[in-house]
Structure formats: C-alpha cells, structure tokens
Coordinates of C-alpha atoms and ligand atoms in Angstrom, one line a residue:
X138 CA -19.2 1.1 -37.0
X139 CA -21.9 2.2 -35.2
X140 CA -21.3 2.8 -31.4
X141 CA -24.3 2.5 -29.1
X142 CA -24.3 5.0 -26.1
X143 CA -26.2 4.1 -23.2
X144 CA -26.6 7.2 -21.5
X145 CA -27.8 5.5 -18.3
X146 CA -24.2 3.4 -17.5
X147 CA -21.6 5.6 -15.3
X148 CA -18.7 7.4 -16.2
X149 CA -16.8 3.9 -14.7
X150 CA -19.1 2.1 -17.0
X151 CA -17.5 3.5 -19.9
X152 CA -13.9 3.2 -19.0
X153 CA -14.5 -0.6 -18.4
X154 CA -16.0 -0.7 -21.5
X155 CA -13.7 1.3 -23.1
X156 CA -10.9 -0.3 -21.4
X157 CA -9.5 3.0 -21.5
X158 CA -8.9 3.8 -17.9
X159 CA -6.2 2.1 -15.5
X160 CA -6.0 2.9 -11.8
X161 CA -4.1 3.3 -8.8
X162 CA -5.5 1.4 -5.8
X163 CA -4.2 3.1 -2.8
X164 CA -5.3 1.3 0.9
X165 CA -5.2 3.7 3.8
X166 CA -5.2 6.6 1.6
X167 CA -7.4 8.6 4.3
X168 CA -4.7 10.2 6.1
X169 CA -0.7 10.7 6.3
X170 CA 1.2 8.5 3.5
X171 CA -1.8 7.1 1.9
X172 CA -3.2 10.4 1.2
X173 CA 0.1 12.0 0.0
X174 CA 0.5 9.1 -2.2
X175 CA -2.7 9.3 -4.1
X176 CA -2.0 13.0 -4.5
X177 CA 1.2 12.2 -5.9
X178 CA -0.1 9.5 -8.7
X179 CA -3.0 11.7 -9.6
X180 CA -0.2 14.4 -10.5
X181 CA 1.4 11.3 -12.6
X182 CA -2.3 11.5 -14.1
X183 CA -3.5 8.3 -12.6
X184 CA -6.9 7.1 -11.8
X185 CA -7.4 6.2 -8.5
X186 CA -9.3 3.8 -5.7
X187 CA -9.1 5.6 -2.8
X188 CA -9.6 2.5 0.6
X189 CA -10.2 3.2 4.3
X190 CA -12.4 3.9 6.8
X191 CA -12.7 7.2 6.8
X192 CA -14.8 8.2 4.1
X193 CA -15.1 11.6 4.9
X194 CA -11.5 12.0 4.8
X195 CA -11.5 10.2 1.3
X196 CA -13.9 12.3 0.0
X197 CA -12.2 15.8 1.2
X198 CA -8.9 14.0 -1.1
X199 CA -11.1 13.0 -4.1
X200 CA -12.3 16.5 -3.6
X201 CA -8.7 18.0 -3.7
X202 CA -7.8 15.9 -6.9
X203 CA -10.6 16.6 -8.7
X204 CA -10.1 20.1 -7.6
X205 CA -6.7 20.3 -9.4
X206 CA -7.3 17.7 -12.0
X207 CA -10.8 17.6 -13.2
X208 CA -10.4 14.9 -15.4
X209 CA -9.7 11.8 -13.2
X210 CA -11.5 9.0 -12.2
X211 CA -11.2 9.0 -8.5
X212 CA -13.3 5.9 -6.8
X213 CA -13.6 5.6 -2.9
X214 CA -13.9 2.5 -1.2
X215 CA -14.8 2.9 2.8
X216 CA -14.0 -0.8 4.5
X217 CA -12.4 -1.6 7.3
X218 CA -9.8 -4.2 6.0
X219 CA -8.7 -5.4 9.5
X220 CA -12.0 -8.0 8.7
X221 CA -10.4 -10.4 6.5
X222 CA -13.5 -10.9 4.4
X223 CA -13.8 -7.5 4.1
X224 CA -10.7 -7.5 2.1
X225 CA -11.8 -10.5 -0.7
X226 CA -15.0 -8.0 -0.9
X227 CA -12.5 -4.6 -1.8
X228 CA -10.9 -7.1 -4.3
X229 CA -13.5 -8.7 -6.1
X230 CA -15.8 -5.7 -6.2
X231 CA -13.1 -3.6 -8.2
X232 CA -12.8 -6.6 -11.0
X233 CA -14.5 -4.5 -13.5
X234 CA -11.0 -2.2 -13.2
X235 CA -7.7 -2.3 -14.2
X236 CA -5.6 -1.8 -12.1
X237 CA -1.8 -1.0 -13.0
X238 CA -0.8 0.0 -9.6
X239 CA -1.8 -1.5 -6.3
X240 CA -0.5 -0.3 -3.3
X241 CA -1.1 -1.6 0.4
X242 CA -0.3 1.2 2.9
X243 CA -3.1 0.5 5.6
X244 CA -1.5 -0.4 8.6
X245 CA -1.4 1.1 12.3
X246 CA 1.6 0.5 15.0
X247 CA 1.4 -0.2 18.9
X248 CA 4.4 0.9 21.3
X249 CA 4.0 -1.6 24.5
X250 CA 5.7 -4.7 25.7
X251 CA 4.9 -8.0 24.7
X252 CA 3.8 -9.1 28.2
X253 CA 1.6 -5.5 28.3
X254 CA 0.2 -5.1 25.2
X255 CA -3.6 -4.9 24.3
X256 CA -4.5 -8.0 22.7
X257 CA -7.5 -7.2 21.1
X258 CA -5.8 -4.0 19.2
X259 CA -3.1 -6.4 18.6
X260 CA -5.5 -8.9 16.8
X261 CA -6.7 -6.1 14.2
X262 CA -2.8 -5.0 13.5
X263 CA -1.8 -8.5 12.3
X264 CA -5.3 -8.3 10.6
X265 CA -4.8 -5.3 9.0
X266 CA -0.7 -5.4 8.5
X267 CA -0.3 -8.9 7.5
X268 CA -3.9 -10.6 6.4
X269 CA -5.4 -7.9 4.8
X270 CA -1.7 -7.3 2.5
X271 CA -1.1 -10.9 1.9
X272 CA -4.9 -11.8 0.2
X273 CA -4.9 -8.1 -1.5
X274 CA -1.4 -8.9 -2.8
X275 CA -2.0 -12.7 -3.7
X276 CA -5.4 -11.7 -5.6
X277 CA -3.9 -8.8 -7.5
X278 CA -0.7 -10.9 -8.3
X279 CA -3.4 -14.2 -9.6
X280 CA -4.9 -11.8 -11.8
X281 CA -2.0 -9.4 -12.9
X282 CA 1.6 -11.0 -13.0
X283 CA 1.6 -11.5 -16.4
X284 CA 0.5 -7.6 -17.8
X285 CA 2.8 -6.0 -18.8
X286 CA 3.4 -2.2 -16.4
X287 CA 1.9 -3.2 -13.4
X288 CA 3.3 -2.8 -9.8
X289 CA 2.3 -4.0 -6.4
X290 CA 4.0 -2.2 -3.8
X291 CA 3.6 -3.0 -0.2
X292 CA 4.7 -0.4 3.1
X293 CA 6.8 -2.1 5.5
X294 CA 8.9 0.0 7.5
X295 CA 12.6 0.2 8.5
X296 CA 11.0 -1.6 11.9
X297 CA 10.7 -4.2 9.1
X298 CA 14.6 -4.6 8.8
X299 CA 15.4 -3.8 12.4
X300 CA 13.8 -4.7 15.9
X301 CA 12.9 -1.9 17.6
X302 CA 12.5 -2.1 21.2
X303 CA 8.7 -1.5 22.9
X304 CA 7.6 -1.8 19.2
X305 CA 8.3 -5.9 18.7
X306 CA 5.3 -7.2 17.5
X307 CA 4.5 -4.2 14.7
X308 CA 8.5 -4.6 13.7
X309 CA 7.8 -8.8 13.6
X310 CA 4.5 -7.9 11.5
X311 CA 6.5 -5.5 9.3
X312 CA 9.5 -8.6 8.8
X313 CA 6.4 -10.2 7.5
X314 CA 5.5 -7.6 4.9
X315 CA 9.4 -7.2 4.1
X316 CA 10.1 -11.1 3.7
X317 CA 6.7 -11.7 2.2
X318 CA 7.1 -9.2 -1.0
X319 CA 11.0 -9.8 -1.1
X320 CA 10.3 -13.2 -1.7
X321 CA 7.5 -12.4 -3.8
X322 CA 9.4 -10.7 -5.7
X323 CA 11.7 -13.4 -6.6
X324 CA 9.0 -15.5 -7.2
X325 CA 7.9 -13.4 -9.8
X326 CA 11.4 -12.8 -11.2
X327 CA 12.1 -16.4 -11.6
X328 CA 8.5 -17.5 -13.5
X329 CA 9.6 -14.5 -16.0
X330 CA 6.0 -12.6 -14.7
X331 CA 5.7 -9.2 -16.2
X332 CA 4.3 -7.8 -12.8
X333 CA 7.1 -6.3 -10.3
X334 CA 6.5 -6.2 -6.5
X335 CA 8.3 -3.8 -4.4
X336 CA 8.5 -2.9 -0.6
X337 CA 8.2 0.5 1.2
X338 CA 10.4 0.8 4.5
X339 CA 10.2 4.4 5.8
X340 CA 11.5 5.2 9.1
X341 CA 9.9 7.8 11.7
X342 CA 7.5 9.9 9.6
X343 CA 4.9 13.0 11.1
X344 CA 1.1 11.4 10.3
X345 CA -1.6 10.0 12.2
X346 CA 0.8 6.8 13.4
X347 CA 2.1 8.3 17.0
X348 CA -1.4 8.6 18.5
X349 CA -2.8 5.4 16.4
X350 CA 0.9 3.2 18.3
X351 CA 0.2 5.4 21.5
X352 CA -3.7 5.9 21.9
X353 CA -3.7 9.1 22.0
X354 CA -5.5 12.2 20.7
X355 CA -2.5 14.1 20.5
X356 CA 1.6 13.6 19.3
X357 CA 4.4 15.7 19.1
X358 CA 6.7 14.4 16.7
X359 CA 9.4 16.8 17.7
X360 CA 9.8 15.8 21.1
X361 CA 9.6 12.2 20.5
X362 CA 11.7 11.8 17.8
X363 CA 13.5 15.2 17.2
X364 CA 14.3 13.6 13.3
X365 CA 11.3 12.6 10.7
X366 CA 10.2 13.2 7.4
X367 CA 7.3 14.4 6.3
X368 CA 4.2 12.4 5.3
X369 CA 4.8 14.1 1.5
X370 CA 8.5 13.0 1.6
X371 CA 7.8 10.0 2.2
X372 CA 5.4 9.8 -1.1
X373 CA 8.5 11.3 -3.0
X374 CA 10.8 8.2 -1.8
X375 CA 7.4 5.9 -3.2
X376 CA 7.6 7.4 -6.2
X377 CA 12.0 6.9 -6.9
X378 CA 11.0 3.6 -6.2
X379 CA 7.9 3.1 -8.3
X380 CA 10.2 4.1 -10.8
X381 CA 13.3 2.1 -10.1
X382 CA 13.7 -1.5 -11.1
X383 CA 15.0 -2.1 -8.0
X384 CA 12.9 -4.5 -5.1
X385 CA 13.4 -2.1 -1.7
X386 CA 13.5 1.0 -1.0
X387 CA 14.7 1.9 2.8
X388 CA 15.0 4.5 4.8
X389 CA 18.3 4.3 7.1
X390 CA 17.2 5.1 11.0
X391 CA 20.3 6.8 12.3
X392 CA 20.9 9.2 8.9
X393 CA 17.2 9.3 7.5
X394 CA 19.0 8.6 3.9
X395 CA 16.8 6.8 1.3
X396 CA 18.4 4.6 -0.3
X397 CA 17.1 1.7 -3.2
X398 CA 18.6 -1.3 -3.2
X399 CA 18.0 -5.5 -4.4
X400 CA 16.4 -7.8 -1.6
X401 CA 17.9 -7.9 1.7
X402 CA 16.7 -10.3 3.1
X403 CA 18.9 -14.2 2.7
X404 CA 17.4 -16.5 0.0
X405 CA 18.1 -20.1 -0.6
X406 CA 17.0 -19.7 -4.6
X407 CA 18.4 -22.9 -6.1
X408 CA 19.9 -24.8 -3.1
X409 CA 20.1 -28.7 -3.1
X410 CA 18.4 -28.7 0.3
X411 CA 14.6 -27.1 -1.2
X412 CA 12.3 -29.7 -1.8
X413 CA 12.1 -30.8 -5.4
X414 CA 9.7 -29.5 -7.5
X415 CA 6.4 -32.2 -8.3
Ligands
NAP287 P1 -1.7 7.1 9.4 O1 -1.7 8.5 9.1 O2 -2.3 6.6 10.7 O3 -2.5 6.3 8.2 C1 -2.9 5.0 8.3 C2 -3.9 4.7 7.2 O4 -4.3 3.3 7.3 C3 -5.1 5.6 7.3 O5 -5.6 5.9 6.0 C4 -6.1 4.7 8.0 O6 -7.5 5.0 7.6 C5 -5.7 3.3 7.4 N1 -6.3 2.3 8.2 C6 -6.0 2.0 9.6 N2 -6.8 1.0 10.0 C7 -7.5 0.6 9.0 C8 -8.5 -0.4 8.8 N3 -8.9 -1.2 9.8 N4 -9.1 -0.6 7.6 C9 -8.7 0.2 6.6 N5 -7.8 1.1 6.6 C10 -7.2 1.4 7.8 O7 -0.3 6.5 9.4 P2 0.9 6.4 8.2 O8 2.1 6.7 8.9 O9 0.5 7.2 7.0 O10 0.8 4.9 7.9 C11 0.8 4.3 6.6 C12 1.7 3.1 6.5 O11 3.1 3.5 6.8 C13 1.4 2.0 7.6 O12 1.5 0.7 7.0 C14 2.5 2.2 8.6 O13 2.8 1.0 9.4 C15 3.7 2.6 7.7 N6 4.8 3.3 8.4 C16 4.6 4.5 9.0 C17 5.7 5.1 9.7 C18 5.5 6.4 10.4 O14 6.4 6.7 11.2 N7 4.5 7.1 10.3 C19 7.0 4.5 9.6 C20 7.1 3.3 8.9 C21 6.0 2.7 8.3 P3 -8.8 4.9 8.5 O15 -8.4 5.2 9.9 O16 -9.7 5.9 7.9 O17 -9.3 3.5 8.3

C-alpha cells in the first residue's frame, strides 16, 4: 500500500484519520474537580477535550499534561455552556473525535432562599446544570450507545440525593442530573446498549464552588464546613466508579464515606400502569 502523507493536515487530522486516537471530554475542567479529573485520565493515558471558559486556565492544565506526558492529544474548547446553543456547537464541532469518555462536571451552586435568590444567576445554573448536561448527554448517547467501552458520566452531588437547606434550587437541579442519568441508565440497560452512564455525587469538597454559591472572592473551607475532601480525592472516587459496573457513586454527608452502589432513585420498570409501547 502506498500511504499518502499530507504534511499540511494537524496532528488531530491524523488521529481521525487514523482512527487511532480516543478521547476524554471533560466540561468544566478549568478549575477544582474538572481539572483534577483530566489530570487523572491523562495518567490513565487518555486524550483529552479540555471545556470551559477559562482558557487560560485550560491552557496552564494542557500545559501540565503535556508537561508530564508529552505524547497526548490534549484539545481545549473555551465556551460558555450556560448558552444552550453554545452547547450543540461543543458537540457537533468535536464530530471528527471519538470520544470514549464524556464527562459533564460544569456546574456552579447558589446558597440563598428561594424567595431571595438572584434570578438572573439562577437562569445560567439551570442552564448550565441541567440544559447544557441533558443535550451533551443525549447527543453523545445518539451517537455512542452502541460502542462498545464508552462511558458518560454526569456530577451530581449528594445535594442530589438530599435537600439541603439555603441550597434548594442547586440540590432540585442536581435531583435532575441524579434522576436524569439513573434513569438513563436503565434505559440503556434495558435496549442492551453497549454505552454505560453513571452519576457523580460528591459532598462538600475545597474548589472554586464556595465563592462561585456565595459571590465571593474569597472561602474558607475550614470554617464553613470543618469536613471536605479534596478537589484530587474527589477525581480518585471518579475514577472507582469509572471502573465499577455499578450506576452511582455517593458520597455519605455525615461520614464523608464513598460508597458505589445500583440506582437509588424508585423506578416503575415494567409496571402495568406505564403507557404501552406504540
Ligand atoms: P469549580 O472549581 O467552581 O469548577 C466549576 C467548573 O465549571 C469550572 O471549570 C468552571 O469553568 C466551569 N463552569 C462554570 N460555569 C461555566 C459555564 N457557564 N460554561 C462552561 N463551564 C463553566 O467547582 P467544582 O466543585 O470543581 O465543581 C464541579 C462540579 O462538582 C459541579 O457540577 C458542582 O456542582 C459539583 N459539586 C461540587 C461540590 C463541591 O463542594 N465543590 C460538591 C458536590 C458537587 P469556567 O469558570 O472557566 O467556565
């Protein structure tokens, strides 16, 4: 065979072509878990898309990989995903990948009362933490469910499984991504898919999120919560459940044990009562 080499195509070029290269896509991976993530599946000696804002911050990491492991393809996506349309442009301009691994982390908390809170920074959360995961999820599962190896795994928290008071509209947002990917999940388990969705649920962990819920410039994670893990812990528990076959893994709030376990959440699966199938 001959094999023509057109020196003008890009490094990504070649791995499309190639089909050699598969990647991680990590959202949010600009600071605290997102960063520590992608750190932790380029030591696993993945390729990585690197989303948020921040692209200085995603180029210091890319610079810190490629630091350590020469060899890896680490792309960098700046959007900000709390524009819905934003997030079908993230999607569709990586079709030329393929991706094993997608991961949505990007979200942001707010700690106020319903009748108090900011409704305009309460607009981009449910943006960001439900809209953005649920088209990034339902494109990657369209196009993936049936390859064999890959994984979408969305960050809830263990506000997710609990209501925690002046936090009740991030904790209903994060019931969203917990029932949402349970459920998807089962969905996936029952049409035999090869693809396997999982949820995230840490509890209180040290990163940007206590000035992001607070708006402030400054947080002291040991005077407000006394108990956390760290961001690079929390990566660790991603990992166990990466490679687990089971759906959650959750963080218990009163003895910060992580624990993996099946769905949580109640499921009517074959009841009488579901509407018949067409
Ligand atoms: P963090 O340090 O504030 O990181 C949040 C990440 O989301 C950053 O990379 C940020 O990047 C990105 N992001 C925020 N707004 C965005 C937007 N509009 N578009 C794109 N990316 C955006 O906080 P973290 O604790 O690591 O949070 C990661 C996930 O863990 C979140 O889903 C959070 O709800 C969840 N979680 C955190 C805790 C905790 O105690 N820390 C507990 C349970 C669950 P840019 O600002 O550069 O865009």
């Amino acid at each position: 065979y001959i094999v023509w080499l057109d020196y003008t195509k890009s490094k990504e070029d070649y791995q499309m072509v190639q089909g050699m290269g598969k990647y991680t896509v990590i959202t949010g991976a600009s600071s605290g878990i997102g960063y520590e993530v992608a750190k932790a599946f380029a030591e696993r000696g993945k390729n990585l898309v690197i989303a948020a804002r921040r692209k200085n911050n995603l180029e210091k990491l890319k610079r810190e990989i490629l630091g350590i492991y020469p060899d890896l393809d680490i792309v960098i996506r700046s959007t900000d995903l709390s524009v819905p349309e934003n997030a079908h442009q993230l999607y569709e301009g990586l079709r030329g990948y393929e991706i094993e691994t997608w991961i949505n982390n990007a979200g942001f908390g707010n700690y106020d009362s319903v009748a108090d809170q900011d409704l305009s920074k309460i607009s981009m959360m449910l943006n960001l933490n439900i809209e953005a995961l649920t088209i990034l999820s339902s494109l990657y599962v369209r196009d993936y469910k049936d390859v064999e190896g890959t994984q979408l795994i969305n960050i809830s928290s263990c506000g997710g499984y609990t209501i925690v008071p002046t936090a009740v509209t991030y904790c209903a947002a994060k019931f969203y991504v917990s029932t949402f990917t349970e459920g998807l999940a089962r969905e996936l388990e029952e049409a035999g898919a090869k693809m396997k969705a999982k949820v995230l649920a840490p509890a209180a962990t040290k990163t940007e999120f206590g000035m992001v819920a607070n708006n402030v410039s400054e947080y002291d994670y040991d005077k407000s919560f006394g108990t956390y893990h760290t961001d690079k812990q929390v990566a660790g528990f991603l990992l166990g459940l990466y490679d687990s076959e089971k759906v959650v893994g959750l963080v218990d709030r009163e003895s910060f044990s992580f624990r993996l376990a099946d769905p949580l959440f109640p499921y009517a699966g074959n009841s009488s009562h579901n509407q018949q199938r067409m």
